[in-house]
């Protein structure tokens, strides 16, 4: 039996539809990482799983029981899930031991001695037995988050939900929390983790969900998502790709506007002056080469520049309607002073390809 099953989950805030029909089945022992851009609904989805946000439509089953059914004991079903928040949410008026033992004593009927013994076992696993009598205000952020994880484990949950558990931490403390989650992964605990730590997601998860457009846009194994994503928005997110586009529909186009747009794009993403100048020069020469040799009276040119923050590559994808023409069909031996534009393109373009189909030239290359 699946631990979690979600059918047609929808959630809106006013006119803003955040989740648009999520379907998901989580099997016991799975470790699912949810990734995606800000505002894509990752955290809202987790909150819906505990009915901390009430869905507008859909069903949620936890360990075979429908959480969204009328008249169910929501609190009882929730006990099957642990939740670790961005903010630690420890009870500030209780010491660590009390934070860990109050819920299992009151809700699970554990004896104080049994609860304390279990708490000490968990504190030993995360290296914090010496903090059993400390209050949260005297703990670092990393220590508080480790205690929060222990508190979830005290309830013997079927699954633990992590909502960006390291986002509120100083960078020096991130590693200690991720180490605890890795330890839990080795114990085959079922987990759903919303995270922006891509390397961590790759290491720990058995399945990656990429959220976009209010849906599970793409999913697969870590290797499939991180090494060979199939859909455009997944590719852009994984490779941290940034885009600049410019359309030309007349010969007397606004060259300063295009070059200014490239300059703004380059400054925003930290391109060097040298690379910026090369990009501007390359685009200008390519456009004029195609205007002179391919375009008729009806000018239709599209320029798309992609910059990858991961590897620093700049790729140019250029389309131009008209006659077939390849500005790089000459070899270096054929170039002369009259072919200055082609010489510049030869010097600046690598992995160059040219295709002609349906009356449109398509040119792709990477900027050197």
mmCIF file of C-alpha atoms in Angstrom:
data_model
loop_
_atom_site.group_PDB
_atom_site.id
_atom_site.type_symbol
_atom_site.label_atom_id
_atom_site.label_comp_id
_atom_site.label_asym_id
_atom_site.label_seq_id
_atom_site.Cartn_x
_atom_site.Cartn_y
_atom_site.Cartn_z
ATOM 1 C CA UNK A 1 0.000 0.000 0.000
ATOM 2 C CA UNK A 2 1.240 3.499 -0.811
ATOM 3 C CA UNK A 3 2.107 5.833 2.053
ATOM 4 C CA UNK A 4 0.707 8.901 0.277
ATOM 5 C CA UNK A 5 -1.663 9.150 -2.661
ATOM 6 C CA UNK A 6 -2.761 12.479 -4.115
ATOM 7 C CA UNK A 7 -5.475 12.730 -6.759
ATOM 8 C CA UNK A 8 -6.315 15.893 -8.697
ATOM 9 C CA UNK A 9 -5.119 18.301 -6.009
ATOM 10 C CA UNK A 10 -5.932 21.937 -6.712
ATOM 11 C CA UNK A 11 -5.282 25.021 -4.619
ATOM 12 C CA UNK A 12 -6.029 28.657 -5.362
ATOM 13 C CA UNK A 13 -5.569 31.894 -3.476
ATOM 14 C CA UNK A 14 -8.265 34.142 -4.881
ATOM 15 C CA UNK A 15 -7.784 34.190 -8.657
ATOM 16 C CA UNK A 16 -4.255 32.801 -8.385
ATOM 17 C CA UNK A 17 -4.275 29.060 -9.060
ATOM 18 C CA UNK A 18 -1.121 27.668 -7.448
ATOM 19 C CA UNK A 19 -1.729 23.916 -7.834
ATOM 20 C CA UNK A 20 -3.515 22.762 -10.976
ATOM 21 C CA UNK A 21 -4.306 19.111 -10.556
ATOM 22 C CA UNK A 22 -1.450 17.287 -8.818
ATOM 23 C CA UNK A 23 -1.421 13.481 -8.985
ATOM 24 C CA UNK A 24 1.217 11.659 -6.951
ATOM 25 C CA UNK A 25 1.779 8.279 -5.340
ATOM 26 C CA UNK A 26 4.551 7.826 -2.764
ATOM 27 C CA UNK A 27 5.590 4.302 -1.856
ATOM 28 C CA UNK A 28 7.139 3.252 1.457
ATOM 29 C CA UNK A 29 10.867 3.952 1.543
ATOM 30 C CA UNK A 30 10.816 6.482 -1.280
ATOM 31 C CA UNK A 31 12.788 9.686 -0.860
ATOM 32 C CA UNK A 32 11.249 12.357 -3.037
ATOM 33 C CA UNK A 33 12.854 15.752 -3.583
ATOM 34 C CA UNK A 34 10.687 18.579 -4.912
ATOM 35 C CA UNK A 35 12.520 21.320 -6.777
ATOM 36 C CA UNK A 36 11.397 24.342 -8.766
ATOM 37 C CA UNK A 37 11.460 28.114 -8.892
ATOM 38 C CA UNK A 38 10.075 30.466 -6.274
ATOM 39 C CA UNK A 39 6.293 30.590 -6.206
ATOM 40 C CA UNK A 40 5.779 27.329 -8.098
ATOM 41 C CA UNK A 41 3.733 25.769 -5.277
ATOM 42 C CA UNK A 42 6.270 23.452 -3.612
ATOM 43 C CA UNK A 43 5.636 24.558 -0.039
ATOM 44 C CA UNK A 44 1.907 24.995 -0.643
ATOM 45 C CA UNK A 45 1.788 21.364 -1.764
ATOM 46 C CA UNK A 46 3.400 20.179 1.485
ATOM 47 C CA UNK A 47 1.026 22.290 3.557
ATOM 48 C CA UNK A 48 -1.912 20.802 1.662
ATOM 49 C CA UNK A 49 -0.701 17.311 2.539
ATOM 50 C CA UNK A 50 -1.286 18.155 6.212
ATOM 51 C CA UNK A 51 -4.398 20.241 5.493
ATOM 52 C CA UNK A 52 -2.637 23.305 6.829
ATOM 53 C CA UNK A 53 -3.877 24.713 3.530
ATOM 54 C CA UNK A 54 -7.306 23.462 2.486
ATOM 55 C CA UNK A 55 -7.334 22.297 -1.157
ATOM 56 C CA UNK A 56 -10.033 23.603 -3.477
ATOM 57 C CA UNK A 57 -10.362 20.158 -5.053
ATOM 58 C CA UNK A 58 -8.798 16.713 -4.976
ATOM 59 C CA UNK A 59 -8.214 13.881 -2.546
ATOM 60 C CA UNK A 60 -5.318 13.062 -0.210
ATOM 61 C CA UNK A 61 -4.787 9.592 1.239
ATOM 62 C CA UNK A 62 -2.285 9.001 4.046
ATOM 63 C CA UNK A 63 -1.462 5.352 4.704
ATOM 64 C CA UNK A 64 -4.758 4.359 3.096
ATOM 65 C CA UNK A 65 -6.938 6.857 4.989
ATOM 66 C CA UNK A 66 -8.504 9.793 3.179
ATOM 67 C CA UNK A 67 -7.447 12.971 4.912
ATOM 68 C CA UNK A 68 -9.820 15.059 2.786
ATOM 69 C CA UNK A 69 -12.954 13.007 3.528
ATOM 70 C CA UNK A 70 -15.815 14.530 5.481
ATOM 71 C CA UNK A 71 -15.877 13.796 9.198
ATOM 72 C CA UNK A 72 -12.465 12.112 9.481
ATOM 73 C CA UNK A 73 -10.223 12.572 12.512
ATOM 74 C CA UNK A 74 -7.704 14.850 10.830
ATOM 75 C CA UNK A 75 -5.369 15.071 13.821
ATOM 76 C CA UNK A 76 -5.177 11.285 14.106
ATOM 77 C CA UNK A 77 -4.265 10.872 10.434
ATOM 78 C CA UNK A 78 -1.729 13.705 10.680
ATOM 79 C CA UNK A 79 0.186 11.726 13.298
ATOM 80 C CA UNK A 80 1.361 9.483 10.472
ATOM 81 C CA UNK A 81 3.340 12.457 9.129
ATOM 82 C CA UNK A 82 6.182 14.416 10.615
ATOM 83 C CA UNK A 83 6.837 17.971 9.448
ATOM 84 C CA UNK A 84 10.110 19.889 9.568
ATOM 85 C CA UNK A 85 9.716 23.568 8.758
ATOM 86 C CA UNK A 86 12.010 26.276 7.422
ATOM 87 C CA UNK A 87 11.713 27.894 10.838
ATOM 88 C CA UNK A 88 12.268 25.393 13.598
ATOM 89 C CA UNK A 89 9.054 26.093 15.558
ATOM 90 C CA UNK A 90 10.383 24.665 18.798
ATOM 91 C CA UNK A 91 8.490 25.554 21.975
ATOM 92 C CA UNK A 92 10.680 28.328 23.368
ATOM 93 C CA UNK A 93 9.342 27.926 26.926
ATOM 94 C CA UNK A 94 10.367 24.234 27.016
ATOM 95 C CA UNK A 95 13.812 22.701 27.120
ATOM 96 C CA UNK A 96 14.921 20.216 24.485
ATOM 97 C CA UNK A 97 13.784 17.145 26.402
ATOM 98 C CA UNK A 98 10.328 18.602 26.984
ATOM 99 C CA UNK A 99 10.080 19.609 23.322
ATOM 100 C CA UNK A 100 10.759 16.018 22.333
ATOM 101 C CA UNK A 101 8.604 14.192 24.855
ATOM 102 C CA UNK A 102 5.440 16.268 25.333
ATOM 103 C CA UNK A 103 3.661 15.086 22.156
ATOM 104 C CA UNK A 104 4.391 11.334 22.369
ATOM 105 C CA UNK A 105 3.352 11.295 26.039
ATOM 106 C CA UNK A 106 0.075 13.131 25.418
ATOM 107 C CA UNK A 107 -0.844 11.752 21.989
ATOM 108 C CA UNK A 108 0.752 8.310 21.808
ATOM 109 C CA UNK A 109 0.407 7.381 25.459
ATOM 110 C CA UNK A 110 4.127 6.792 26.007
ATOM 111 C CA UNK A 111 5.322 6.761 29.589
ATOM 112 C CA UNK A 112 7.658 9.606 30.577
ATOM 113 C CA UNK A 113 10.532 7.150 31.084
ATOM 114 C CA UNK A 114 10.017 5.517 27.675
ATOM 115 C CA UNK A 115 9.705 8.900 25.992
ATOM 116 C CA UNK A 116 12.875 10.180 27.647
ATOM 117 C CA UNK A 117 14.794 7.033 26.667
ATOM 118 C CA UNK A 118 13.654 7.359 23.052
ATOM 119 C CA UNK A 119 14.542 11.062 23.052
ATOM 120 C CA UNK A 120 18.066 10.346 24.293
ATOM 121 C CA UNK A 121 18.498 7.719 21.561
ATOM 122 C CA UNK A 122 17.543 10.233 18.898
ATOM 123 C CA UNK A 123 19.689 12.978 20.409
ATOM 124 C CA UNK A 124 22.625 10.578 20.325
ATOM 125 C CA UNK A 125 22.039 9.992 16.616
ATOM 126 C CA UNK A 126 22.278 13.715 15.899
ATOM 127 C CA UNK A 127 25.098 14.387 18.347
ATOM 128 C CA UNK A 128 23.140 16.516 20.809
ATOM 129 C CA UNK A 129 22.760 14.483 24.012
ATOM 130 C CA UNK A 130 24.524 17.262 25.917
ATOM 131 C CA UNK A 131 21.744 19.686 24.952
ATOM 132 C CA UNK A 132 18.855 17.701 26.483
ATOM 133 C CA UNK A 133 18.249 20.284 29.203
ATOM 134 C CA UNK A 134 19.017 23.378 27.100
ATOM 135 C CA UNK A 135 16.414 25.835 25.902
ATOM 136 C CA UNK A 136 16.072 26.726 22.189
ATOM 137 C CA UNK A 137 17.388 30.261 22.669
ATOM 138 C CA UNK A 138 20.776 28.821 23.645
ATOM 139 C CA UNK A 139 21.059 26.611 20.549
ATOM 140 C CA UNK A 140 22.396 27.482 17.130
ATOM 141 C CA UNK A 141 20.067 27.361 14.138
ATOM 142 C CA UNK A 142 21.590 24.083 13.004
ATOM 143 C CA UNK A 143 21.132 22.558 16.443
ATOM 144 C CA UNK A 144 17.509 23.725 16.624
ATOM 145 C CA UNK A 145 16.760 22.173 13.244
ATOM 146 C CA UNK A 146 18.323 18.873 14.328
ATOM 147 C CA UNK A 147 16.114 18.952 17.425
ATOM 148 C CA UNK A 148 13.095 19.674 15.197
ATOM 149 C CA UNK A 149 13.917 16.568 13.145
ATOM 150 C CA UNK A 150 14.173 14.504 16.326
ATOM 151 C CA UNK A 151 10.816 15.850 17.473
ATOM 152 C CA UNK A 152 9.213 14.576 14.255
ATOM 153 C CA UNK A 153 10.840 11.166 14.684
ATOM 154 C CA UNK A 154 9.505 10.886 18.239
ATOM 155 C CA UNK A 155 6.010 10.333 16.791
ATOM 156 C CA UNK A 156 7.156 7.323 14.705
ATOM 157 C CA UNK A 157 5.789 8.824 11.488
ATOM 158 C CA UNK A 158 5.174 6.886 8.286
ATOM 159 C CA UNK A 159 6.627 9.800 6.338
ATOM 160 C CA UNK A 160 8.450 13.034 7.124
ATOM 161 C CA UNK A 161 7.868 16.211 5.125
ATOM 162 C CA UNK A 162 10.756 18.682 4.945
ATOM 163 C CA UNK A 163 9.988 22.224 3.790
ATOM 164 C CA UNK A 164 13.360 23.686 2.754
ATOM 165 C CA UNK A 165 14.940 22.636 6.058
ATOM 166 C CA UNK A 166 18.172 24.578 5.474
ATOM 167 C CA UNK A 167 16.841 27.840 4.027
ATOM 168 C CA UNK A 168 16.848 29.681 7.386
ATOM 169 C CA UNK A 169 20.337 28.539 8.329
ATOM 170 C CA UNK A 170 23.701 30.200 8.139
ATOM 171 C CA UNK A 171 25.772 28.488 5.407
ATOM 172 C CA UNK A 172 28.107 27.075 8.041
ATOM 173 C CA UNK A 173 25.199 25.165 9.616
ATOM 174 C CA UNK A 174 23.638 23.741 6.457
ATOM 175 C CA UNK A 175 25.992 20.780 6.327
ATOM 176 C CA UNK A 176 25.125 19.477 9.793
ATOM 177 C CA UNK A 177 21.391 19.373 9.025
ATOM 178 C CA UNK A 178 21.874 17.764 5.621
ATOM 179 C CA UNK A 179 24.066 15.132 7.280
ATOM 180 C CA UNK A 180 21.186 14.193 9.598
ATOM 181 C CA UNK A 181 18.778 13.865 6.666
ATOM 182 C CA UNK A 182 21.306 11.691 4.824
ATOM 183 C CA UNK A 183 21.465 9.480 7.918
ATOM 184 C CA UNK A 184 17.679 9.126 7.853
ATOM 185 C CA UNK A 185 17.807 8.247 4.166
ATOM 186 C CA UNK A 186 20.038 5.271 4.986
ATOM 187 C CA UNK A 187 17.311 4.035 7.340
ATOM 188 C CA UNK A 188 14.806 3.824 4.438
ATOM 189 C CA UNK A 189 12.527 6.397 6.022
ATOM 190 C CA UNK A 190 9.921 7.737 3.592
ATOM 191 C CA UNK A 191 10.591 11.425 2.973
ATOM 192 C CA UNK A 192 9.336 14.276 0.825
ATOM 193 C CA UNK A 193 11.823 17.119 0.766
ATOM 194 C CA UNK A 194 11.290 20.556 -0.727
ATOM 195 C CA UNK A 195 14.804 21.832 -1.273
ATOM 196 C CA UNK A 196 16.917 24.289 -3.211
ATOM 197 C CA UNK A 197 20.076 22.252 -2.501
ATOM 198 C CA UNK A 198 20.496 20.529 -5.867
ATOM 199 C CA UNK A 199 23.549 18.442 -4.974
ATOM 200 C CA UNK A 200 21.815 17.228 -1.843
ATOM 201 C CA UNK A 201 18.694 16.291 -3.825
ATOM 202 C CA UNK A 202 20.830 14.325 -6.269
ATOM 203 C CA UNK A 203 22.567 12.426 -3.449
ATOM 204 C CA UNK A 204 19.570 11.612 -1.262
ATOM 205 C CA UNK A 205 16.456 11.349 -3.438
ATOM 206 C CA UNK A 206 15.209 8.277 -5.232
ATOM 207 C CA UNK A 207 12.862 10.456 -7.306
ATOM 208 C CA UNK A 208 12.904 14.130 -8.275
ATOM 209 C CA UNK A 209 9.760 16.165 -8.942
ATOM 210 C CA UNK A 210 10.186 19.439 -10.816
ATOM 211 C CA UNK A 211 7.277 21.787 -10.152
ATOM 212 C CA UNK A 212 6.277 24.404 -12.747
ATOM 213 C CA UNK A 213 3.017 25.905 -13.988
ATOM 214 C CA UNK A 214 1.195 24.543 -10.942
ATOM 215 C CA UNK A 215 1.905 20.943 -11.900
ATOM 216 C CA UNK A 216 4.525 18.226 -11.623
ATOM 217 C CA UNK A 217 6.083 19.440 -14.852
ATOM 218 C CA UNK A 218 8.663 16.641 -15.058
ATOM 219 C CA UNK A 219 9.779 13.808 -12.791
ATOM 220 C CA UNK A 220 12.336 11.035 -12.823
ATOM 221 C CA UNK A 221 15.412 9.658 -11.145
ATOM 222 C CA UNK A 222 18.135 12.115 -10.116
ATOM 223 C CA UNK A 223 20.186 11.052 -13.153
ATOM 224 C CA UNK A 224 17.252 11.641 -15.498
ATOM 225 C CA UNK A 225 16.387 15.081 -14.122
ATOM 226 C CA UNK A 226 19.860 16.472 -13.475
ATOM 227 C CA UNK A 227 21.781 14.900 -16.346
ATOM 228 C CA UNK A 228 19.163 14.534 -19.075
ATOM 229 C CA UNK A 229 16.078 16.700 -18.450
ATOM 230 C CA UNK A 230 13.602 16.457 -21.311
ATOM 231 C CA UNK A 231 11.321 19.496 -21.063
ATOM 232 C CA UNK A 232 12.357 23.123 -21.716
ATOM 233 C CA UNK A 233 11.574 24.615 -18.299
ATOM 234 C CA UNK A 234 13.343 21.765 -16.531
ATOM 235 C CA UNK A 235 16.422 22.264 -18.694
ATOM 236 C CA UNK A 236 16.396 25.998 -18.000
ATOM 237 C CA UNK A 237 16.049 25.489 -14.246
ATOM 238 C CA UNK A 238 18.678 22.757 -13.918
ATOM 239 C CA UNK A 239 21.242 24.627 -15.973
ATOM 240 C CA UNK A 240 20.185 28.012 -14.562
ATOM 241 C CA UNK A 241 19.705 29.358 -18.037
ATOM 242 C CA UNK A 242 18.915 33.033 -18.655
ATOM 243 C CA UNK A 243 17.487 34.376 -21.880
ATOM 244 C CA UNK A 244 17.635 37.459 -24.073
ATOM 245 C CA UNK A 245 15.469 37.697 -27.197
ATOM 246 C CA UNK A 246 15.156 40.258 -29.967
ATOM 247 C CA UNK A 247 12.836 40.307 -32.988
ATOM 248 C CA UNK A 248 13.505 42.166 -36.254
ATOM 249 C CA UNK A 249 10.776 42.792 -38.842
ATOM 250 C CA UNK A 250 12.312 45.549 -40.983
ATOM 251 C CA UNK A 251 15.668 46.371 -42.495
ATOM 252 C CA UNK A 252 15.899 49.694 -40.670
ATOM 253 C CA UNK A 253 15.820 47.982 -37.270
ATOM 254 C CA UNK A 254 16.833 49.658 -34.025
ATOM 255 C CA UNK A 255 20.432 48.478 -33.617
ATOM 256 C CA UNK A 256 21.148 50.633 -30.505
ATOM 257 C CA UNK A 257 18.073 49.136 -28.803
ATOM 258 C CA UNK A 258 19.308 45.590 -29.452
ATOM 259 C CA UNK A 259 22.850 46.360 -28.298
ATOM 260 C CA UNK A 260 21.517 48.141 -25.233
ATOM 261 C CA UNK A 261 19.375 45.117 -24.414
ATOM 262 C CA UNK A 262 22.398 42.838 -24.689
ATOM 263 C CA UNK A 263 24.387 45.209 -22.460
ATOM 264 C CA UNK A 264 21.678 45.196 -19.772
ATOM 265 C CA UNK A 265 21.373 41.404 -19.970
ATOM 266 C CA UNK A 266 25.162 40.985 -19.662
ATOM 267 C CA UNK A 267 25.441 43.341 -16.684
ATOM 268 C CA UNK A 268 22.559 41.618 -14.882
ATOM 269 C CA UNK A 269 24.253 38.214 -15.054
ATOM 270 C CA UNK A 270 27.856 39.337 -14.596
ATOM 271 C CA UNK A 271 29.287 38.782 -18.080
ATOM 272 C CA UNK A 272 32.714 40.316 -18.566
ATOM 273 C CA UNK A 273 33.154 43.371 -20.767
ATOM 274 C CA UNK A 274 35.128 41.254 -23.246
ATOM 275 C CA UNK A 275 32.398 38.633 -23.580
ATOM 276 C CA UNK A 276 29.711 41.323 -23.776
ATOM 277 C CA UNK A 277 31.533 43.059 -26.635
ATOM 278 C CA UNK A 278 31.998 39.745 -28.419
ATOM 279 C CA UNK A 279 28.328 38.912 -28.053
ATOM 280 C CA UNK A 280 27.237 42.299 -29.382
ATOM 281 C CA UNK A 281 29.662 42.121 -32.311
ATOM 282 C CA UNK A 282 28.699 38.551 -33.184
ATOM 283 C CA UNK A 283 24.964 39.307 -33.174
ATOM 284 C CA UNK A 284 25.411 42.469 -35.228
ATOM 285 C CA UNK A 285 27.537 40.803 -37.903
ATOM 286 C CA UNK A 286 25.194 37.832 -38.117
ATOM 287 C CA UNK A 287 22.125 40.034 -38.571
ATOM 288 C CA UNK A 288 23.687 42.151 -41.300
ATOM 289 C CA UNK A 289 25.053 39.092 -43.084
ATOM 290 C CA UNK A 290 21.554 37.624 -43.256
ATOM 291 C CA UNK A 291 19.918 40.942 -44.237
ATOM 292 C CA UNK A 292 22.368 41.271 -47.142
ATOM 293 C CA UNK A 293 22.268 37.678 -48.365
ATOM 294 C CA UNK A 294 19.062 35.929 -47.247
ATOM 295 C CA UNK A 295 16.247 38.365 -46.551
ATOM 296 C CA UNK A 296 13.782 39.607 -49.142
ATOM 297 C CA UNK A 297 11.345 42.450 -48.634
ATOM 298 C CA UNK A 298 9.580 40.604 -45.806
ATOM 299 C CA UNK A 299 12.103 40.613 -42.938
ATOM 300 C CA UNK A 300 11.563 38.053 -40.192
ATOM 301 C CA UNK A 301 14.569 37.584 -37.929
ATOM 302 C CA UNK A 302 14.596 36.180 -34.407
ATOM 303 C CA UNK A 303 17.620 36.283 -32.101
ATOM 304 C CA UNK A 304 17.712 34.223 -28.885
ATOM 305 C CA UNK A 305 20.690 34.308 -26.518
ATOM 306 C CA UNK A 306 20.972 31.738 -23.711
ATOM 307 C CA UNK A 307 23.455 32.104 -20.861
ATOM 308 C CA UNK A 308 24.058 29.203 -18.474
ATOM 309 C CA UNK A 309 25.054 30.224 -14.959
ATOM 310 C CA UNK A 310 26.273 26.671 -14.318
ATOM 311 C CA UNK A 311 29.000 26.421 -16.949
ATOM 312 C CA UNK A 312 29.153 29.995 -18.280
ATOM 313 C CA UNK A 313 28.282 28.973 -21.841
ATOM 314 C CA UNK A 314 26.600 31.474 -24.148
ATOM 315 C CA UNK A 315 24.537 29.990 -26.966
ATOM 316 C CA UNK A 316 22.972 31.844 -29.859
ATOM 317 C CA UNK A 317 19.907 30.544 -31.691
ATOM 318 C CA UNK A 318 19.125 32.622 -34.776
ATOM 319 C CA UNK A 319 16.336 32.240 -37.334
ATOM 320 C CA UNK A 320 15.869 34.182 -40.528
ATOM 321 C CA UNK A 321 13.222 33.735 -43.217
ATOM 322 C CA UNK A 322 14.336 34.039 -46.820
ATOM 323 C CA UNK A 323 16.758 32.368 -49.180
ATOM 324 C CA UNK A 324 19.077 29.648 -47.895
ATOM 325 C CA UNK A 325 22.299 31.219 -46.711
ATOM 326 C CA UNK A 326 25.043 30.049 -44.376
ATOM 327 C CA UNK A 327 27.364 32.878 -43.298
ATOM 328 C CA UNK A 328 29.995 30.344 -42.245
ATOM 329 C CA UNK A 329 30.054 28.199 -45.369
ATOM 330 C CA UNK A 330 33.505 29.499 -46.268
ATOM 331 C CA UNK A 331 36.756 28.134 -44.853
ATOM 332 C CA UNK A 332 39.416 30.365 -43.360
ATOM 333 C CA UNK A 333 41.415 30.048 -46.593
ATOM 334 C CA UNK A 334 38.566 31.634 -48.564
ATOM 335 C CA UNK A 335 38.152 34.615 -46.251
ATOM 336 C CA UNK A 336 39.528 38.009 -47.165
ATOM 337 C CA UNK A 337 39.078 41.626 -46.222
ATOM 338 C CA UNK A 338 35.767 41.775 -48.098
ATOM 339 C CA UNK A 339 34.392 39.055 -45.836
ATOM 340 C CA UNK A 340 35.151 40.762 -42.540
ATOM 341 C CA UNK A 341 31.788 39.786 -41.030
ATOM 342 C CA UNK A 342 32.312 36.115 -41.872
ATOM 343 C CA UNK A 343 35.841 36.313 -40.459
ATOM 344 C CA UNK A 344 34.495 37.698 -37.182
ATOM 345 C CA UNK A 345 31.887 34.945 -36.987
ATOM 346 C CA UNK A 346 34.515 32.284 -37.719
ATOM 347 C CA UNK A 347 36.622 33.614 -34.853
ATOM 348 C CA UNK A 348 33.768 33.869 -32.329
ATOM 349 C CA UNK A 349 31.512 30.885 -33.098
ATOM 350 C CA UNK A 350 32.058 27.254 -32.098
ATOM 351 C CA UNK A 351 29.891 24.162 -32.635
ATOM 352 C CA UNK A 352 28.211 26.022 -35.492
ATOM 353 C CA UNK A 353 25.192 24.460 -37.225
ATOM 354 C CA UNK A 354 23.028 25.706 -40.087
ATOM 355 C CA UNK A 355 19.682 24.267 -41.180
ATOM 356 C CA UNK A 356 17.259 25.410 -43.872
ATOM 357 C CA UNK A 357 13.670 24.227 -43.790
ATOM 358 C CA UNK A 358 10.331 25.712 -44.805
ATOM 359 C CA UNK A 359 11.952 28.877 -46.096
ATOM 360 C CA UNK A 360 13.709 29.583 -42.803
ATOM 361 C CA UNK A 361 17.432 29.542 -41.958
ATOM 362 C CA UNK A 362 18.267 28.374 -38.454
ATOM 363 C CA UNK A 363 21.756 29.019 -37.123
ATOM 364 C CA UNK A 364 23.031 27.801 -33.762
ATOM 365 C CA UNK A 365 26.425 28.138 -32.129
ATOM 366 C CA UNK A 366 28.261 28.799 -28.896
ATOM 367 C CA UNK A 367 30.172 31.997 -28.356
ATOM 368 C CA UNK A 368 33.890 31.457 -27.863
#
